[in-house]
Coordinates of C-alpha atoms in Angstrom, one line a residue:
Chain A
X1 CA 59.4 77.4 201.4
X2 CA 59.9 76.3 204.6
X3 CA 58.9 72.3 205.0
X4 CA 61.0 70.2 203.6
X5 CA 60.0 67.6 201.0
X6 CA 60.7 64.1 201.1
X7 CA 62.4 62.9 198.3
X8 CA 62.9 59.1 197.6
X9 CA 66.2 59.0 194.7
X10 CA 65.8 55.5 192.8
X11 CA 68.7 52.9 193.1
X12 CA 68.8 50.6 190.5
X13 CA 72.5 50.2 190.4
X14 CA 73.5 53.2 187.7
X15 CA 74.2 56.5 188.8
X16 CA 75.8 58.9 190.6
X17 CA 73.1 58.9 193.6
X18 CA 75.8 60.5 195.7
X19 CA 75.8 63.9 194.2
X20 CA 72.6 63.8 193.2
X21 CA 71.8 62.9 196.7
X22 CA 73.7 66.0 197.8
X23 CA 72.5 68.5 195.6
X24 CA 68.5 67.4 196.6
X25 CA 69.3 68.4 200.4
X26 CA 71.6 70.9 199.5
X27 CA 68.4 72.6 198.5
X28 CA 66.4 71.5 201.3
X29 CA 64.9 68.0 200.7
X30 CA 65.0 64.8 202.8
X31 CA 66.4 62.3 201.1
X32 CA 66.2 58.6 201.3
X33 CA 67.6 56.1 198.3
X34 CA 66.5 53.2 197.8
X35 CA 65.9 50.5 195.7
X36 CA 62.2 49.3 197.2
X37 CA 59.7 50.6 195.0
X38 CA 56.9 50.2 197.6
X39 CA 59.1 53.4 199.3
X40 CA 57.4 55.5 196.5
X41 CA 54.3 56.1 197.5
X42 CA 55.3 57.4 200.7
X43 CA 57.5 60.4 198.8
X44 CA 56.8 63.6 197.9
X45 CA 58.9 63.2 194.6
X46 CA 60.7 60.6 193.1
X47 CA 64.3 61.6 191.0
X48 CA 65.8 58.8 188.8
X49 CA 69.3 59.5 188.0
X50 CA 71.5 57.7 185.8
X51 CA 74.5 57.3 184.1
X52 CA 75.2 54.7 181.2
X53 CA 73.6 53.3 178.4
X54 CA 69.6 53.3 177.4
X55 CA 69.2 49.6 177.5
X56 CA 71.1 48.3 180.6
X57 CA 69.0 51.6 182.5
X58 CA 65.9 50.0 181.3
X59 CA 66.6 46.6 182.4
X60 CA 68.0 47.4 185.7
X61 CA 65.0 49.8 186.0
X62 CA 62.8 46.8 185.3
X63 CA 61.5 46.1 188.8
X64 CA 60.2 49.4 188.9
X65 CA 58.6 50.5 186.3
X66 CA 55.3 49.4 187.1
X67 CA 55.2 51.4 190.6
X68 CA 57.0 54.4 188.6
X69 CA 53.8 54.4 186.1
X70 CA 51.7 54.3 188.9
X71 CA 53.8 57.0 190.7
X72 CA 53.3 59.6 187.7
X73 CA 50.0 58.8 186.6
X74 CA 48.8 59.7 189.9
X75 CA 49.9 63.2 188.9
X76 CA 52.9 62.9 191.6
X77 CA 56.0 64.7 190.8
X78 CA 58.8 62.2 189.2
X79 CA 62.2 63.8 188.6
X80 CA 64.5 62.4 185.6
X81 CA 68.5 62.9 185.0
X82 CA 70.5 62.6 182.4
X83 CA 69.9 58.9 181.4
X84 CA 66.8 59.1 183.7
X85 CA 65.1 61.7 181.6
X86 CA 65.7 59.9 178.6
X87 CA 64.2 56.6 179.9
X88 CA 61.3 58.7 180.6
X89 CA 60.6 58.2 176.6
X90 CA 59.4 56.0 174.4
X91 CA 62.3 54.5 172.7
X92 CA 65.8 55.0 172.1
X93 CA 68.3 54.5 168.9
X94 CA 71.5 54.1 171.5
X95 CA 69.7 50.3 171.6
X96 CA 69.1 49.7 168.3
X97 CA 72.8 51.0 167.2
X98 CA 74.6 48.7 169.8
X99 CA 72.1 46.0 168.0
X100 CA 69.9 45.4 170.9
X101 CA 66.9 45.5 169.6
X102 CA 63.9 47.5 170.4
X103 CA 64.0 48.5 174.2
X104 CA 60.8 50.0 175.5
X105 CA 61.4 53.4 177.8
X106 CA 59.4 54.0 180.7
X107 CA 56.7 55.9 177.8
X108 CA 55.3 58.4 180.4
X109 CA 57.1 61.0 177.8
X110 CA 56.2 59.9 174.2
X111 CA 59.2 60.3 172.0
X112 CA 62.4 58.8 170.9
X113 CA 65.9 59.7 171.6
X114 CA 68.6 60.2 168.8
X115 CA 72.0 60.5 168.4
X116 CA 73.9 64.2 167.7
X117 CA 74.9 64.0 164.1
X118 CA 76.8 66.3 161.9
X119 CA 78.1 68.2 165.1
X120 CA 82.1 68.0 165.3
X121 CA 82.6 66.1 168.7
X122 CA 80.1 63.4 170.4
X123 CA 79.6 63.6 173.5
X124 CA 78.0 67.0 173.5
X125 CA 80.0 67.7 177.1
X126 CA 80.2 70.8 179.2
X127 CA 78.5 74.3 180.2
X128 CA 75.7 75.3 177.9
X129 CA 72.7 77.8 178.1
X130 CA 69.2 76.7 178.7
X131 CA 66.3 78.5 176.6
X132 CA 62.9 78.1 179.0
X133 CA 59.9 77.4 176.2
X134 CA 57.2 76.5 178.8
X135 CA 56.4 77.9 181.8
X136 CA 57.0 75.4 184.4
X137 CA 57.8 76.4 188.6
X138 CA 60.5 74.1 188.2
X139 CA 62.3 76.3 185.6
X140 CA 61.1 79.7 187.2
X141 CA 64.7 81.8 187.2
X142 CA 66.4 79.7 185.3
X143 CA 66.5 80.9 181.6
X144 CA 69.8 82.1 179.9
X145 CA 71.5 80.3 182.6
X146 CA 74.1 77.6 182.5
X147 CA 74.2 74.0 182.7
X148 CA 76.3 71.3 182.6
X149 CA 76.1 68.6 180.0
X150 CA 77.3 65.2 178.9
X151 CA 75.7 62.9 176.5
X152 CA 75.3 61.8 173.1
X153 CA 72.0 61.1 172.9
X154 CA 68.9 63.1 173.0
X155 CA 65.3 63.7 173.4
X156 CA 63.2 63.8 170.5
X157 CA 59.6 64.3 172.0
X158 CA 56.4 63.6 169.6
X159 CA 54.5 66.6 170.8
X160 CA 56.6 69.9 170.9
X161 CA 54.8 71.2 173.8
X162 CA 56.6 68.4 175.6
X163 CA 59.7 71.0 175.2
X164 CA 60.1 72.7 178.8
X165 CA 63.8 74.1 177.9
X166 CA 66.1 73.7 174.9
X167 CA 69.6 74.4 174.0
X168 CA 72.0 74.9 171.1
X169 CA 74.8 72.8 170.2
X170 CA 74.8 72.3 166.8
X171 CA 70.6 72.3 166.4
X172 CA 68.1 73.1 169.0
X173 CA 67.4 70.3 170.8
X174 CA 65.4 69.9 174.4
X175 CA 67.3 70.2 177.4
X176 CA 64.0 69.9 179.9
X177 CA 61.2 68.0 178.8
X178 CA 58.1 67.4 180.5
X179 CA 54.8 65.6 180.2
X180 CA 51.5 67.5 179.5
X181 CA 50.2 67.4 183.4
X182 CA 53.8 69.0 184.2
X183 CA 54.5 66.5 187.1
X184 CA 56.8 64.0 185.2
X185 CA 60.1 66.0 183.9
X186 CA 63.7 65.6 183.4
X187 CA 67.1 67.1 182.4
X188 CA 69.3 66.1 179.9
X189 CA 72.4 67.7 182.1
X190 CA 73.2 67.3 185.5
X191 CA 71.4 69.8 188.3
X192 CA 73.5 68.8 190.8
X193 CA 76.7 69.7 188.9
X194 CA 75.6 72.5 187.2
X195 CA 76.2 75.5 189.8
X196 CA 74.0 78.0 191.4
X197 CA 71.4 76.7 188.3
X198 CA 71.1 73.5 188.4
X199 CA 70.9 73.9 193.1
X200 CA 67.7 76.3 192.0
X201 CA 66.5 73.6 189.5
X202 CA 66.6 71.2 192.4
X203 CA 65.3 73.8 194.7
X204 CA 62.6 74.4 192.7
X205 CA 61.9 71.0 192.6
X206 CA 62.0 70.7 196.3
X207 CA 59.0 73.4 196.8
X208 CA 57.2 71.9 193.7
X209 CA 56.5 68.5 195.6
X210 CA 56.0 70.3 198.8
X211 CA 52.7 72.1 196.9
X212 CA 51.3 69.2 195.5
Chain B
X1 CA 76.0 79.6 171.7
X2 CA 78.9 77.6 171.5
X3 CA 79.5 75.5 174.4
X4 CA 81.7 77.4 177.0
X5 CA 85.5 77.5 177.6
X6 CA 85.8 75.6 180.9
X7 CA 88.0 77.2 183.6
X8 CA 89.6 75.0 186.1
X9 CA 91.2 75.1 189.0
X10 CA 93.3 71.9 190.3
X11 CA 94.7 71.4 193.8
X12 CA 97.7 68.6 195.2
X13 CA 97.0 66.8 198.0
X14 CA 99.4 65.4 199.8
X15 CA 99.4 64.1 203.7
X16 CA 100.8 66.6 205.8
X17 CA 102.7 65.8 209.3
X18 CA 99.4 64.6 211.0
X19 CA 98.8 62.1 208.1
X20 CA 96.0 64.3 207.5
X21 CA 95.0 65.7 203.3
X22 CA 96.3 68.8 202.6
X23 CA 96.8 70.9 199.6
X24 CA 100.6 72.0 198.1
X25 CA 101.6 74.3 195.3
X26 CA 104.8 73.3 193.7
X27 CA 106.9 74.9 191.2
X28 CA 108.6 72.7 188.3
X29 CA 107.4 69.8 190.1
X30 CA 109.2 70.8 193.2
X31 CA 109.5 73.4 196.2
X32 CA 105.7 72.5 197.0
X33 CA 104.7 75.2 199.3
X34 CA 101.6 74.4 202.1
X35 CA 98.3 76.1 200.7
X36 CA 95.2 75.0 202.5
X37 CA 92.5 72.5 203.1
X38 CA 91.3 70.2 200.2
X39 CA 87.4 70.8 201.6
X40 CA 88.0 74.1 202.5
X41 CA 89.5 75.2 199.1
X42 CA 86.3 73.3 196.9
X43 CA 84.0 74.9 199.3
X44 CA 85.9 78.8 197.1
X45 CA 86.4 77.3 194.3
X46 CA 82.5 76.0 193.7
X47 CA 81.3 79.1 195.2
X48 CA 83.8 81.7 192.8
X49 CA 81.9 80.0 189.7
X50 CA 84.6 77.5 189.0
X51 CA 83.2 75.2 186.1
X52 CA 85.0 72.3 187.3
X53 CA 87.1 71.3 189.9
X54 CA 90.6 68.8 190.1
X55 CA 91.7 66.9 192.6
X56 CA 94.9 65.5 192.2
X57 CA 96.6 62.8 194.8
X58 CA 100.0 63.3 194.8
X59 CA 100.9 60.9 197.8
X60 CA 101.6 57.9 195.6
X61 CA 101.8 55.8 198.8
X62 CA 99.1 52.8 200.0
X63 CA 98.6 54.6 203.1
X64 CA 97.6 58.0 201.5
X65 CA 95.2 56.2 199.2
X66 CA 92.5 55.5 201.8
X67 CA 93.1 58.9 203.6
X68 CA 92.1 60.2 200.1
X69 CA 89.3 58.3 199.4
X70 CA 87.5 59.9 202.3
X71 CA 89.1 63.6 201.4
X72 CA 87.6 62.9 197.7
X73 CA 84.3 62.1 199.3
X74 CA 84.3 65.2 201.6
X75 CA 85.3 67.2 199.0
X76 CA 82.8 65.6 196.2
X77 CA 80.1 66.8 198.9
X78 CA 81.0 70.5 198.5
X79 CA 81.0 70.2 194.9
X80 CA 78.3 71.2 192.9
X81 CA 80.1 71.2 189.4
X82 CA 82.2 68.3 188.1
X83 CA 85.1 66.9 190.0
X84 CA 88.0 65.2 188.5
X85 CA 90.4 63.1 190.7
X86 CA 93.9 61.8 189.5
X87 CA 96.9 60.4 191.0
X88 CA 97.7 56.7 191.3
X89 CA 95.3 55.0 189.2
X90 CA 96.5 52.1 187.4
X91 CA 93.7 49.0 188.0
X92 CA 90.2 49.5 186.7
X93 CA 89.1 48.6 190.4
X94 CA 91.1 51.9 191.4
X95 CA 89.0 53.5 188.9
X96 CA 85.7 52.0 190.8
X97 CA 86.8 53.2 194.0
X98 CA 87.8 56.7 192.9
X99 CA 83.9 57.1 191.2
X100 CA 82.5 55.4 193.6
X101 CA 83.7 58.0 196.5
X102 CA 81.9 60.8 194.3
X103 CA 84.3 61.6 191.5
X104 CA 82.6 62.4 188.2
X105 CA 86.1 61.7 185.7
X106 CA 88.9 59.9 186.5
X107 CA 92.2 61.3 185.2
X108 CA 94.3 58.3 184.4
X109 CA 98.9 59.3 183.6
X110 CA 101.2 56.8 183.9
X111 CA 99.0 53.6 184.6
X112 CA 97.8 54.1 181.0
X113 CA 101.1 54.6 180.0
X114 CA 101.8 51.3 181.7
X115 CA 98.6 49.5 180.5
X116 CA 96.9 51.3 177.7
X117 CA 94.4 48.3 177.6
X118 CA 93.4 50.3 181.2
X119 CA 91.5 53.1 179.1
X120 CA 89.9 50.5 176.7
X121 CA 88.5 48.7 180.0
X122 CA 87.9 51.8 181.9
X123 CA 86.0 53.8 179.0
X124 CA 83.5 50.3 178.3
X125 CA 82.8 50.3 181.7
X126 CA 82.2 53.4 183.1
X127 CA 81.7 55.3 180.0
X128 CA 84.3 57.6 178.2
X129 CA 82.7 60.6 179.8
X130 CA 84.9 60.0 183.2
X131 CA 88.2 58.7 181.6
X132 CA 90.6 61.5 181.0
X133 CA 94.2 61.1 180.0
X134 CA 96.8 62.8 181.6
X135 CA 100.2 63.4 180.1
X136 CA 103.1 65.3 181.6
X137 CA 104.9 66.1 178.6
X138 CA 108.6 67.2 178.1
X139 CA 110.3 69.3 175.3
X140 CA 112.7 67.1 173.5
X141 CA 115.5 68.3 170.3
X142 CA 116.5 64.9 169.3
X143 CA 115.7 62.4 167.0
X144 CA 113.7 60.1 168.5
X145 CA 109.9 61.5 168.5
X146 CA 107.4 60.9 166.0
X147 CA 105.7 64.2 165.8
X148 CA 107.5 67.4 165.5
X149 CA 106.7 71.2 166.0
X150 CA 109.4 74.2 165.4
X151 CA 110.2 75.9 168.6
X152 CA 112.0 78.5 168.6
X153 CA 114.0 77.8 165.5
X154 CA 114.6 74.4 166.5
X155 CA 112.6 70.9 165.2
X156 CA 111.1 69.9 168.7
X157 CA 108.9 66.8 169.8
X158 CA 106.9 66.1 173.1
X159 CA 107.9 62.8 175.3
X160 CA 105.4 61.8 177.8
X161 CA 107.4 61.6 181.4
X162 CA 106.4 60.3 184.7
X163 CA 107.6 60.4 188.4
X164 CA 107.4 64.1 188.0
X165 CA 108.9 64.8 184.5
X166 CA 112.2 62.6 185.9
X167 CA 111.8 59.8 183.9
X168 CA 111.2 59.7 180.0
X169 CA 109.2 56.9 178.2
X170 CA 109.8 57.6 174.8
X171 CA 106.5 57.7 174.1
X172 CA 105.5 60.8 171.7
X173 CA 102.8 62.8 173.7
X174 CA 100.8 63.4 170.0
X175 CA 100.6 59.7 169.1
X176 CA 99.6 58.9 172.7
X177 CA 96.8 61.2 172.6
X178 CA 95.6 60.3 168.8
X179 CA 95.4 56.1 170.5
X180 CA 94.2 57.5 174.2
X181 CA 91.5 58.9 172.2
X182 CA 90.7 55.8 170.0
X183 CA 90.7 53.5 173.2
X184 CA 87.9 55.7 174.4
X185 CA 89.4 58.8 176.5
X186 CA 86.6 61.3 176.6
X187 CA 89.4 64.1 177.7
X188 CA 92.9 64.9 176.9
X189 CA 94.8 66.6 180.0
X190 CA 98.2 68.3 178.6
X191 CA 100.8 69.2 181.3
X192 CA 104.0 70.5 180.3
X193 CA 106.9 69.9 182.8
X194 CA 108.5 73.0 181.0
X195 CA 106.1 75.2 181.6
X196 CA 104.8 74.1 185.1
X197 CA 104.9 76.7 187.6
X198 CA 106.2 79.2 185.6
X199 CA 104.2 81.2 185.5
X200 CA 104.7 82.7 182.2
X201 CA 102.0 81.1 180.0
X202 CA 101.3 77.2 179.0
X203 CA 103.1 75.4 176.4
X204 CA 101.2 76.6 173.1
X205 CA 103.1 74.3 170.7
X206 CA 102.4 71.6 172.9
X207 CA 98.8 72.3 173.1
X208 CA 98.0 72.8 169.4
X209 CA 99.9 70.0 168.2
X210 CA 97.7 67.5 170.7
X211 CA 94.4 69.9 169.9
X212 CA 95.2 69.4 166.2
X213 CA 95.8 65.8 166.4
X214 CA 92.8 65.0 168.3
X215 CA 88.3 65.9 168.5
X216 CA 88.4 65.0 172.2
X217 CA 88.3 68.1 174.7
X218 CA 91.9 69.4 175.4
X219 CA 92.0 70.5 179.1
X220 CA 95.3 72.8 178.9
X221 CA 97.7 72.8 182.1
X222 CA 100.9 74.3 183.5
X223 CA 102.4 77.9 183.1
X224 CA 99.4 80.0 183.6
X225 CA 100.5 83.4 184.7
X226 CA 97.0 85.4 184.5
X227 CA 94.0 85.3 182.0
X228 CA 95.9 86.9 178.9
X229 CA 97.7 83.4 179.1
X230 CA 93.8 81.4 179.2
X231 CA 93.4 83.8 176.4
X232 CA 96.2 82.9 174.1
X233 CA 95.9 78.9 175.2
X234 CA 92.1 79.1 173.9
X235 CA 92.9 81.0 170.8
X236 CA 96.2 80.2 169.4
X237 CA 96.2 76.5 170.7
X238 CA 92.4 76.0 170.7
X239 CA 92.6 74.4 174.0
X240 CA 88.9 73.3 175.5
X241 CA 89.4 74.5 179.3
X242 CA 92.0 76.1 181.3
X243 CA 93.5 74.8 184.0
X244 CA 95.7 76.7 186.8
X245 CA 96.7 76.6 190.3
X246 CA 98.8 79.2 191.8
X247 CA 97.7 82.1 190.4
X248 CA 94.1 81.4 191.8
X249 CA 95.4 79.5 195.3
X250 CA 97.5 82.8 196.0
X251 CA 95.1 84.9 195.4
X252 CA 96.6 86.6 192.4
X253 CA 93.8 86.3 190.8
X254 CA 90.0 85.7 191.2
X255 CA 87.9 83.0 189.0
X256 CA 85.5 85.6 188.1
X257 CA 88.4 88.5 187.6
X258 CA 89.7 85.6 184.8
X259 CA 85.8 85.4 183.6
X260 CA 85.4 88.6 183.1
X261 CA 88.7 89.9 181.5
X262 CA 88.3 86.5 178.6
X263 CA 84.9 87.3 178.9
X264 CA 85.4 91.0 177.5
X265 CA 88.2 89.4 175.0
X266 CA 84.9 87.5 173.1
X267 CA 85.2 84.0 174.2
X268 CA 82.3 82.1 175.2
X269 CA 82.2 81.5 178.6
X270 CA 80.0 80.9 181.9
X271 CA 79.9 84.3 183.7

């Protein structure tokens, strides 16, 4: 591929948008952050990072979530990490442990995520293989390969098919999910700290919104 | 498969003449010898299959820290794998600054020692993912320690030092780690000031008794000679990750010559 996609990363105050920043033109995007949604329909692809917990994502997502609905259900590629993947669902139980109620995900994935349980340490937290379970462009050479993890949480899609990758640490569990069109993903670990993987994840990802 | 055993490589930055970062290699905490570039050696590192990377400032001085804070970032933007800065953190707004310029962990000595309420703060506001604990430990054969492990023939405990391994706290390295980890330290960071730059293998009592006192990733440090050492830290000690310095900044060894030899030896581990 040789244009060059432009790739809007989300600000809404959580996240490491520096690396992830880095990694997307690493493999050949351009990248603006921002925190206007408006900028979204301009972009080839939208990537929400994240770092933190489920409920203050959501609420500093807030202001975006309608033009993020909008964005996917126009069939236009939308790119979640780590924390951003998981708002991607439904629900999560990080909220209702810290006793916060029911906080609504972004839904565009349905599903809940869960905690790890009967696995010796919490956070599940460094280099693990990724098992591909769905053909995807954005996974194409990436199976058997590793990536880098940190989290306690994680996704428990309604529909199975909604599995793009999964991993092992203590059960299988999905480390890639996707919706059914294909153009709303995320991972659970970090592309742009995994490696050679995770820049051909985001390279991938690069070409992918280029074709559409 | 199990999750990997992590193999890391850790540089010291200090200002050189110019006032300018630049990396030294010190043995037992002294002699430090010139070794490169802090951007040019992550730029190796990350492409050798390094699975993380640490950066630690040993300039200890206000006007190093902002000369830093710009290496970090220039070094965060050649690293694709997870970079861990330490050296002179002791405020949580330190902490901010050193995340903020694109670390992905903090590792947190002797200002936690000073203010353990530092990794409560620091682990409910930025998550206990990026807060490791960093001790530099000492051997000790008196009375004074809480925890004790035979070493060669003798009742031994571990005292957490700082400035270097020059100064003692009298603070037992295994009950620091067991209340480091209950304040929310997502990793341990184990240096031994006996075994630093040895060369001939990391501490092992050291290791085990913090690994068997704690569930929080042990990152082992100091001593390592060559991969049977990585080998015998992971298997006697059950140490997490690796760290080591010289042998990879002199070239004695390769990251993937390490790989491949623990590799062969049946531990998990990202080839």
């Amino acid at each position: 591929m040789n244009s060059r996609a432009d790739i809007v990363v989300v600000d809404y105050g959580l996240g490491n948008l520096r690396s992830a920043t880095r990694g997307l033109e690493r493999a050949g995007a351009d990248v603006t952050i921002t925190d206007d949604p408006e900028a979204f329909a301009a972009a080839d692809g939208v990537v929400l990072p994240g770092v933190g917990a489920f409920r203050e994502g959501m609420e500093n997502a807030g202001p975006y979530r309608d033009a993020l609905t909008e964005h996917a259900e126009a069939g236009r590629p939308l790119f979640g990490i780590c924390l951003g993947m998981q708002m991607l669902l439904t629900s999560s139980e990080e909220a209702e442990r810290a006793g916060q109620g029911d906080v609504t995900g972004l839904d565009l994935i349905p599903g809940r995520n869960v905690r790890f349980r009967d696995v010796e340490t919490v956070p599940h937290m460094g280099w693990n293989d990724l098992s591909v379970e769905r053909d995807h462009p954005v996974v194409e050479g990436v199976d058997g390969k590793y990536a880098y993890f940190v989290h306690s949480y994680y996704a428990e899609p309604d529909d199975d098919d909604a599995v793009m990758a999964s991993t092992d640490y203590g059960r299988r569990f999905p480390a890639i999910v996707a919706n059914e069109a294909g153009n709303v993903f995320g991972t659970q670990f970090h592309p742009e700290k995994s490696g050679e993987t995770g820049l051909r994840i985001l390279r991938n990802f690069v070409d992918y919104c280029v074709e559409q | 498969m199990p999750l990997t055993k992590r193999i890391i490589p850790c540089i010291d930055v200090d200002l050189d003449e110019n006032g300018d970062a630049a990396v030294y290699t010190g043995v037992n905490f002294e002699d430090l010898r010139y070794t490169g570039d802090p951007v040019e050696m992550a730029k190796k590192y990350n492409a050798a299959g390094a699975d993380e990377f640490v950066f630690l400032d040993i300039t200890a001085s206000a006007e190093g820290r902002e000369t830093m804070l710009d290496t970090v970032s220039a070094v965060a933007d050649e690293c694709f794998i997870p970079l861990t800065v330490g050296g002179g953190i002791r405020t949580r707004e330190d902490i901010k600054e050193t995340l903020r310029a694109g670390a992905d962990k903090v590792s947190i000595n002797s200002g936690a020692i000073a203010n353990p309420e530092l990794v409560t703060k620091g682990a409910e506001s930025f998550g206990s993912q990026c807060i490791v604990i960093s001790v530099d430990s000492k051997r000790r054969f008196d009375e004074r320690g809480e925890h004790y492990v035979e070493v060669d023939g003798e009742s031994c405990w571990f005292e957490c030092t700082v400035k270097g391994g020059r100064e003692g706290t009298g603070l037992d390295v295994v009950e620091w780690a067991v209340e480091a980890e209950e304040r929310g330290a997502g990793e341990l960071f184990v240096n031994s000031i006996d075994a630093d730059g040895t060369e001939e293998g990391y501490d092992i009592p050291l290791t085990a008794a913090v690994c068997d006192a704690v569930s929080t990733p042990v990152i082992a440090s100091s001593g390592c000679g060559g991969p049977e050492d990585m080998y015998e830290v992971f298997t006697d000690a059950g140490a997490d990750a690796a760290l080591a310095a010289s042998i990879f900044h002199f070239d004695e060894y390769g990251i993937d010559e390490v790989k491949a030899y623990l590799d062969e030896h049946g531990l998990p581990i990202r080839l």
